Coordinates of C-alpha atoms and ligand atoms in Angstrom, one line a residue:
M1 CA 75.0 -92.9 -19.1
E2 CA 76.4 -94.6 -16.1
K3 CA 79.9 -93.7 -14.9
K4 CA 82.5 -96.3 -14.1
N5 CA 82.9 -97.2 -10.5
I6 CA 86.2 -95.3 -10.0
D7 CA 87.5 -93.5 -6.9
W8 CA 88.1 -90.3 -8.9
A9 CA 89.6 -88.3 -6.1
N10 CA 92.3 -90.9 -5.5
L11 CA 93.3 -91.6 -9.1
G12 CA 97.0 -90.9 -9.8
F13 CA 98.6 -90.0 -13.1
G14 CA 98.9 -93.5 -14.5
Y15 CA 97.5 -95.5 -17.4
V16 CA 94.0 -96.9 -16.9
Q17 CA 92.7 -98.7 -19.9
T18 CA 89.4 -97.4 -21.2
D19 CA 87.0 -99.0 -23.6
K20 CA 87.6 -97.4 -27.0
R21 CA 90.5 -95.9 -29.0
Y22 CA 90.6 -94.3 -32.4
V23 CA 92.9 -95.8 -35.1
A24 CA 93.7 -94.6 -38.6
N25 CA 96.4 -96.1 -40.9
Y26 CA 98.5 -94.4 -43.6
K27 CA 99.4 -96.6 -46.5
D28 CA 100.2 -96.0 -50.2
G29 CA 100.2 -92.2 -49.7
A30 CA 96.9 -91.8 -47.9
W31 CA 95.1 -92.0 -44.5
D32 CA 92.3 -94.6 -44.4
D33 CA 88.9 -93.7 -42.9
G34 CA 89.8 -94.6 -39.4
A35 CA 87.6 -96.2 -36.7
L36 CA 87.0 -96.6 -33.0
I37 CA 88.2 -100.0 -31.9
S38 CA 88.4 -102.0 -28.7
D39 CA 91.9 -103.6 -28.9
A40 CA 94.4 -101.7 -26.8
T41 CA 97.4 -103.4 -28.2
V42 CA 99.4 -102.6 -31.3
A43 CA 101.0 -105.2 -33.5
I44 CA 103.7 -104.0 -35.8
S45 CA 106.9 -105.2 -37.6
E46 CA 109.9 -105.7 -35.3
C47 CA 111.7 -103.4 -37.7
A48 CA 109.1 -100.6 -37.6
G49 CA 110.4 -97.0 -38.0
V50 CA 109.2 -96.1 -34.5
L51 CA 111.1 -99.0 -32.9
Q52 CA 114.3 -98.5 -34.8
Y53 CA 114.6 -94.8 -35.3
A54 CA 112.1 -93.3 -32.9
Q55 CA 109.9 -91.8 -35.6
T56 CA 107.0 -90.8 -33.5
C57 CA 105.3 -87.7 -32.0
F58 CA 102.4 -87.1 -29.7
E59 CA 100.0 -84.7 -28.1
G60 CA 98.4 -84.4 -24.7
L61 CA 95.1 -82.7 -23.7
K62 CA 92.2 -83.2 -21.4
A63 CA 88.4 -83.5 -21.4
Y64 CA 86.6 -81.9 -18.5
T65 CA 83.0 -82.0 -17.2
T66 CA 81.9 -78.5 -16.8
E67 CA 79.8 -77.0 -14.0
D68 CA 76.7 -77.3 -16.2
G69 CA 77.3 -80.9 -17.1
H70 CA 78.9 -80.6 -20.6
I71 CA 82.0 -82.6 -21.6
V72 CA 84.5 -80.3 -23.2
T73 CA 88.1 -80.1 -24.4
F74 CA 90.3 -77.0 -24.2
R75 CA 91.7 -75.5 -27.4
P76 CA 92.2 -78.8 -29.2
D77 CA 92.8 -76.9 -32.4
L78 CA 96.1 -75.9 -31.0
N79 CA 97.0 -79.5 -30.3
A80 CA 96.0 -80.3 -33.9
A81 CA 98.3 -77.6 -35.2
R82 CA 101.2 -78.6 -33.0
L83 CA 100.9 -82.2 -34.0
K84 CA 101.1 -81.0 -37.6
S85 CA 104.3 -79.1 -37.0
S86 CA 105.8 -82.1 -35.1
C87 CA 104.9 -84.4 -38.0
E88 CA 106.5 -82.0 -40.6
R89 CA 109.7 -81.9 -38.7
L90 CA 109.9 -85.7 -38.4
E91 CA 108.9 -86.5 -42.0
I92 CA 105.6 -88.1 -40.8
P93 CA 102.6 -87.5 -43.1
V94 CA 100.3 -85.0 -41.4
F95 CA 97.0 -86.2 -40.0
P96 CA 94.5 -83.5 -41.2
E97 CA 93.6 -81.0 -38.4
E98 CA 89.8 -81.3 -38.9
R99 CA 90.1 -85.1 -38.7
F100 CA 92.3 -84.8 -35.5
L101 CA 89.5 -82.8 -33.9
E102 CA 86.9 -85.4 -34.9
A103 CA 89.0 -88.3 -33.7
V104 CA 89.5 -86.6 -30.3
S105 CA 85.8 -85.9 -29.9
E106 CA 84.8 -89.4 -31.0
T107 CA 87.2 -91.1 -28.6
V108 CA 86.1 -89.0 -25.7
A109 CA 82.4 -89.5 -26.4
A110 CA 83.0 -93.3 -26.7
N111 CA 84.7 -93.3 -23.3
E112 CA 82.1 -91.0 -21.6
A113 CA 81.8 -93.4 -18.7
Y114 CA 85.4 -92.6 -17.8
V115 CA 85.1 -88.8 -17.9
P116 CA 85.4 -87.8 -14.3
P117 CA 82.4 -85.8 -12.8
Y118 CA 82.5 -82.1 -12.2
G119 CA 84.1 -81.2 -8.8
S120 CA 86.1 -84.5 -8.5
G121 CA 89.3 -82.7 -9.5
A122 CA 90.0 -85.6 -11.9
T123 CA 90.0 -85.3 -15.7
L124 CA 90.1 -87.5 -18.8
Y125 CA 93.6 -87.3 -20.3
I126 CA 93.7 -87.7 -24.1
R127 CA 96.8 -88.9 -25.8
P128 CA 96.9 -88.6 -29.7
F129 CA 100.0 -90.0 -31.3
I130 CA 101.5 -91.1 -34.6
F131 CA 104.3 -93.5 -35.4
G132 CA 106.1 -95.1 -38.3
S133 CA 104.7 -98.6 -38.5
S134 CA 106.4 -100.2 -41.5
A135 CA 109.8 -101.8 -41.6
V136 CA 112.8 -99.4 -42.0
I137 CA 116.4 -100.6 -41.9
G138 CA 118.3 -98.0 -43.9
V139 CA 117.8 -94.7 -42.2
A140 CA 114.7 -93.2 -43.9
P141 CA 111.1 -92.2 -43.1
A142 CA 108.7 -95.2 -42.9
A143 CA 106.3 -95.8 -45.7
E144 CA 103.3 -96.6 -43.4
Y145 CA 102.1 -94.9 -40.2
Q146 CA 99.5 -95.3 -37.6
F147 CA 97.6 -92.5 -35.8
R148 CA 95.9 -93.4 -32.5
V149 CA 94.0 -91.6 -29.8
F150 CA 93.4 -93.2 -26.4
T151 CA 92.1 -91.7 -23.2
T152 CA 92.9 -92.4 -19.5
P153 CA 91.3 -90.9 -16.4
V154 CA 93.8 -89.0 -14.2
G155 CA 93.4 -87.8 -10.7
P156 CA 93.6 -84.3 -9.3
Y157 CA 97.2 -83.1 -9.8
F158 CA 97.4 -81.3 -6.5
K159 CA 96.1 -83.7 -3.8
G160 CA 95.9 -81.8 -0.5
G161 CA 97.1 -78.5 -2.0
A162 CA 99.8 -77.4 -4.4
K163 CA 103.2 -78.0 -2.7
P164 CA 105.9 -75.8 -4.3
L165 CA 108.7 -77.8 -6.1
T166 CA 112.4 -77.8 -5.6
I167 CA 114.2 -77.9 -9.0
R168 CA 117.9 -77.9 -10.0
V169 CA 119.8 -76.4 -12.9
S170 CA 120.7 -79.4 -15.1
D171 CA 124.1 -80.2 -16.5
F172 CA 122.4 -82.0 -19.3
D173 CA 120.8 -80.4 -22.3
R174 CA 117.2 -81.0 -23.4
A175 CA 117.3 -79.6 -26.9
A176 CA 120.0 -78.6 -29.3
P177 CA 120.0 -75.2 -31.1
H178 CA 118.1 -75.8 -34.4
G179 CA 117.1 -79.2 -33.1
T180 CA 113.8 -80.7 -32.1
G181 CA 113.1 -79.0 -28.8
H182 CA 110.1 -77.1 -30.3
I183 CA 108.2 -80.2 -31.3
K184 CA 106.5 -82.9 -29.2
A185 CA 108.7 -85.8 -30.2
G186 CA 109.1 -89.0 -28.1
L187 CA 112.8 -88.7 -28.7
N188 CA 113.0 -85.5 -26.6
Y189 CA 111.7 -87.5 -23.6
A190 CA 113.9 -90.6 -24.1
M191 CA 117.0 -88.5 -23.6
S192 CA 115.6 -86.6 -20.6
L193 CA 115.0 -89.8 -18.6
Y194 CA 118.6 -90.1 -17.3
A195 CA 118.5 -86.5 -16.1
I196 CA 115.1 -86.8 -14.3
V197 CA 116.0 -90.1 -12.6
D198 CA 119.2 -88.6 -11.4
A199 CA 117.4 -85.4 -10.2
H200 CA 114.9 -87.5 -8.2
Q201 CA 117.7 -89.6 -6.7
K202 CA 119.3 -86.3 -5.5
G203 CA 116.0 -85.0 -4.0
F204 CA 114.9 -82.6 -6.8
D205 CA 111.5 -82.6 -8.4
E206 CA 112.5 -81.3 -11.8
N207 CA 115.4 -80.2 -14.0
M208 CA 115.7 -76.6 -15.2
Y209 CA 117.3 -76.7 -18.6
L210 CA 119.4 -73.7 -19.8
D211 CA 120.0 -72.9 -23.4
P212 CA 122.6 -75.3 -24.6
A213 CA 124.6 -72.8 -26.7
T214 CA 125.5 -70.4 -23.9
R215 CA 124.1 -71.9 -20.7
T216 CA 123.0 -68.5 -19.6
K217 CA 119.3 -68.4 -20.4
V218 CA 116.3 -70.3 -19.0
E219 CA 114.6 -72.7 -21.4
E220 CA 112.1 -75.1 -19.7
T221 CA 111.9 -78.3 -17.7
G222 CA 111.5 -81.8 -19.2
G223 CA 107.8 -81.3 -19.8
A224 CA 106.7 -77.8 -18.7
N225 CA 107.4 -74.2 -19.6
F226 CA 108.4 -71.6 -17.1
L227 CA 106.4 -68.6 -16.0
F228 CA 107.9 -66.0 -13.7
V229 CA 106.4 -63.1 -11.8
T230 CA 108.5 -60.0 -11.0
K231 CA 108.3 -58.2 -7.7
D232 CA 106.1 -55.5 -9.4
N233 CA 103.7 -58.1 -10.7
K234 CA 104.8 -58.5 -14.3
V235 CA 104.5 -61.9 -15.9
V236 CA 107.7 -63.0 -17.7
T237 CA 108.1 -66.1 -19.8
P238 CA 111.2 -67.3 -21.7
K239 CA 111.2 -67.1 -25.5
S240 CA 113.4 -69.4 -27.4
D241 CA 113.2 -71.5 -30.6
S242 CA 114.0 -74.6 -28.7
I243 CA 111.2 -74.4 -26.2
L244 CA 108.0 -76.5 -26.7
P245 CA 105.2 -74.0 -27.3
S246 CA 103.0 -74.9 -24.3
I247 CA 99.3 -74.3 -24.9
T248 CA 98.8 -73.8 -21.2
R249 CA 101.6 -71.1 -21.1
R250 CA 100.1 -69.4 -24.1
S251 CA 96.7 -69.4 -22.5
L252 CA 98.0 -68.1 -19.2
I253 CA 99.6 -65.2 -21.0
T254 CA 96.1 -64.2 -22.4
V255 CA 94.6 -64.7 -18.9
A256 CA 97.3 -62.5 -17.3
R257 CA 96.8 -59.7 -19.9
D258 CA 93.0 -59.8 -20.5
Y259 CA 91.5 -61.2 -17.3
L260 CA 94.0 -60.0 -14.7
G261 CA 95.2 -56.8 -16.4
L262 CA 98.9 -57.7 -15.9
E263 CA 101.8 -56.7 -18.1
V264 CA 103.4 -59.7 -19.8
E265 CA 106.8 -60.0 -21.3
E266 CA 107.8 -62.9 -23.6
R267 CA 111.5 -62.6 -24.0
E268 CA 114.9 -64.2 -23.3
V269 CA 115.3 -64.7 -19.6
F270 CA 118.8 -64.9 -18.2
F271 CA 119.4 -67.2 -15.3
D272 CA 121.1 -64.3 -13.5
E273 CA 117.7 -62.6 -13.3
V274 CA 115.9 -65.5 -11.6
K275 CA 117.1 -64.5 -8.1
D276 CA 115.1 -61.3 -8.5
F277 CA 111.7 -62.8 -9.3
A278 CA 108.9 -63.1 -6.8
E279 CA 107.2 -66.2 -8.1
C280 CA 108.0 -69.1 -10.5
G281 CA 105.7 -71.7 -11.9
L282 CA 105.8 -74.6 -14.4
C283 CA 103.0 -74.7 -17.0
G284 CA 101.6 -77.7 -18.8
T285 CA 98.3 -79.6 -19.4
A286 CA 98.9 -82.0 -16.5
A287 CA 99.1 -79.4 -13.6
V288 CA 98.1 -76.1 -15.3
I289 CA 100.7 -74.4 -13.0
S290 CA 103.0 -76.1 -10.5
P291 CA 104.6 -73.5 -8.1
V292 CA 108.3 -73.6 -7.7
G293 CA 109.7 -72.7 -4.3
K294 CA 113.4 -73.3 -4.7
I295 CA 115.9 -73.4 -7.5
V296 CA 119.3 -74.9 -6.8
D297 CA 122.3 -74.1 -9.1
H298 CA 125.1 -76.4 -8.1
G299 CA 124.7 -75.9 -4.4
K300 CA 123.6 -72.3 -4.6
E301 CA 120.0 -71.9 -3.5
I302 CA 117.5 -69.4 -4.9
C303 CA 114.5 -69.3 -2.6
L304 CA 111.5 -67.6 -4.2
P305 CA 109.8 -65.1 -1.9
S306 CA 106.5 -67.0 -2.4
G307 CA 108.0 -69.8 -0.2
M308 CA 107.6 -73.5 0.2
T309 CA 104.1 -73.9 1.5
E310 CA 101.7 -72.4 -1.1
M311 CA 101.4 -70.9 -4.5
G312 CA 102.4 -67.3 -4.9
P313 CA 99.4 -64.8 -5.1
V314 CA 99.8 -64.1 -8.9
T315 CA 100.4 -67.8 -9.7
K316 CA 97.2 -68.6 -7.7
K317 CA 95.1 -66.1 -9.5
L318 CA 96.4 -67.4 -12.9
Y319 CA 95.6 -70.9 -11.8
D320 CA 92.2 -70.2 -10.5
T321 CA 91.2 -68.2 -13.6
L322 CA 92.4 -70.7 -16.2
T323 CA 90.9 -73.7 -14.3
G324 CA 87.7 -71.6 -13.9
I325 CA 87.6 -71.1 -17.7
Q326 CA 88.3 -74.8 -18.4
M327 CA 85.5 -75.9 -16.0
G328 CA 83.0 -73.4 -17.3
R329 CA 82.8 -71.2 -14.2
I330 CA 84.4 -68.2 -16.0
E331 CA 83.5 -67.1 -19.5
A332 CA 86.1 -68.3 -22.0
P333 CA 87.6 -66.3 -24.9
E334 CA 86.0 -67.1 -28.2
G335 CA 86.9 -70.6 -29.5
W336 CA 88.7 -71.8 -26.4
I337 CA 86.1 -74.4 -25.3
H338 CA 85.2 -77.2 -27.6
V339 CA 82.0 -78.9 -26.5
I340 CA 81.8 -82.6 -27.2
K341 CA 78.4 -83.2 -25.6
Ligands
PLP401 C1 103.8 -81.0 -23.7 C2 104.9 -80.1 -23.2 C3 104.8 -78.9 -22.5 C4 103.4 -78.4 -22.0 O1 102.6 -78.1 -23.1 P1 101.0 -78.0 -22.9 O2 100.5 -77.8 -24.3 O3 100.8 -76.8 -22.0 O4 100.6 -79.2 -22.2 C5 105.9 -78.2 -22.1 N1 107.1 -78.7 -22.4 C6 107.4 -79.8 -23.1 C7 108.7 -80.2 -23.4 C8 106.3 -80.6 -23.5 O5 106.5 -81.7 -24.1

């Protein structure tokens, strides 16, 4: 199979149309058989539930070429389970988990020519999503839905090394208590756009959101969970019902405990504690871990001891171990690697 002529090392994180996508439709109470198709456009009613009332949720995962030449995905069963819980919260009919796994594998296999080669640093990003496709004018769940999976090759996240980020404490909230912060809903992103554009205009890379009820505890950023390292090498991650359960963060906790022998605490993290941590990182599929060098709270700067030039030592070990597992250089825990071909 011949790869596409793409400059893998210089790809960014943008949409590149690939050849095939998976589509299934829900109508009269059932999902149809689904199929791979070539048409990258969607034609729906102007009154579709997704367009009027944002009834949609999504997932994000990657396909990798391993050192020994296999194409694999990383813990896709957790994406299937998370999409199920997102659907349940949004009154969207669940796309069965086994079918989700098949759809992801079929879509990746059909776009094999776009899966970046081992060692390029690039990966194939996979975006499964579901939306209300039939007309809805009175506020109610749609009667019909579409599930799609498309792929797009994305470049190495850290070109020329991981540069630590500067983030600010946001005055906006990301998620309400008992709201939708724990599911991967498009609506959670629509309302974060104002805050991120404003942050960028003011020279910050990301927003740190605190818990909206008390504004004393660390939650997450717009699209990544926090992971902290204490001065005595304990890994600490915030626990809250309104944080999106990152698969990367959950995997890093296992890596910290079982591969690096570190103590891990999942608990409430008060903002007041942050000044005492040694390292801070943002966890998500896109970057695995992005190091944070500085956190600014209304003019008051917290400079992490790990500094502004490179990843802290524990963050680096976590990053190297998890990416080693994903690329097949380090043996994975049972069930983590899903071989496509
Ligand atoms: C997707 C997402 C993450 C990261 O989750 P991963 O499964 O690690 O990619 C973190 N926070 C939010 C709000 C997200 O939407």
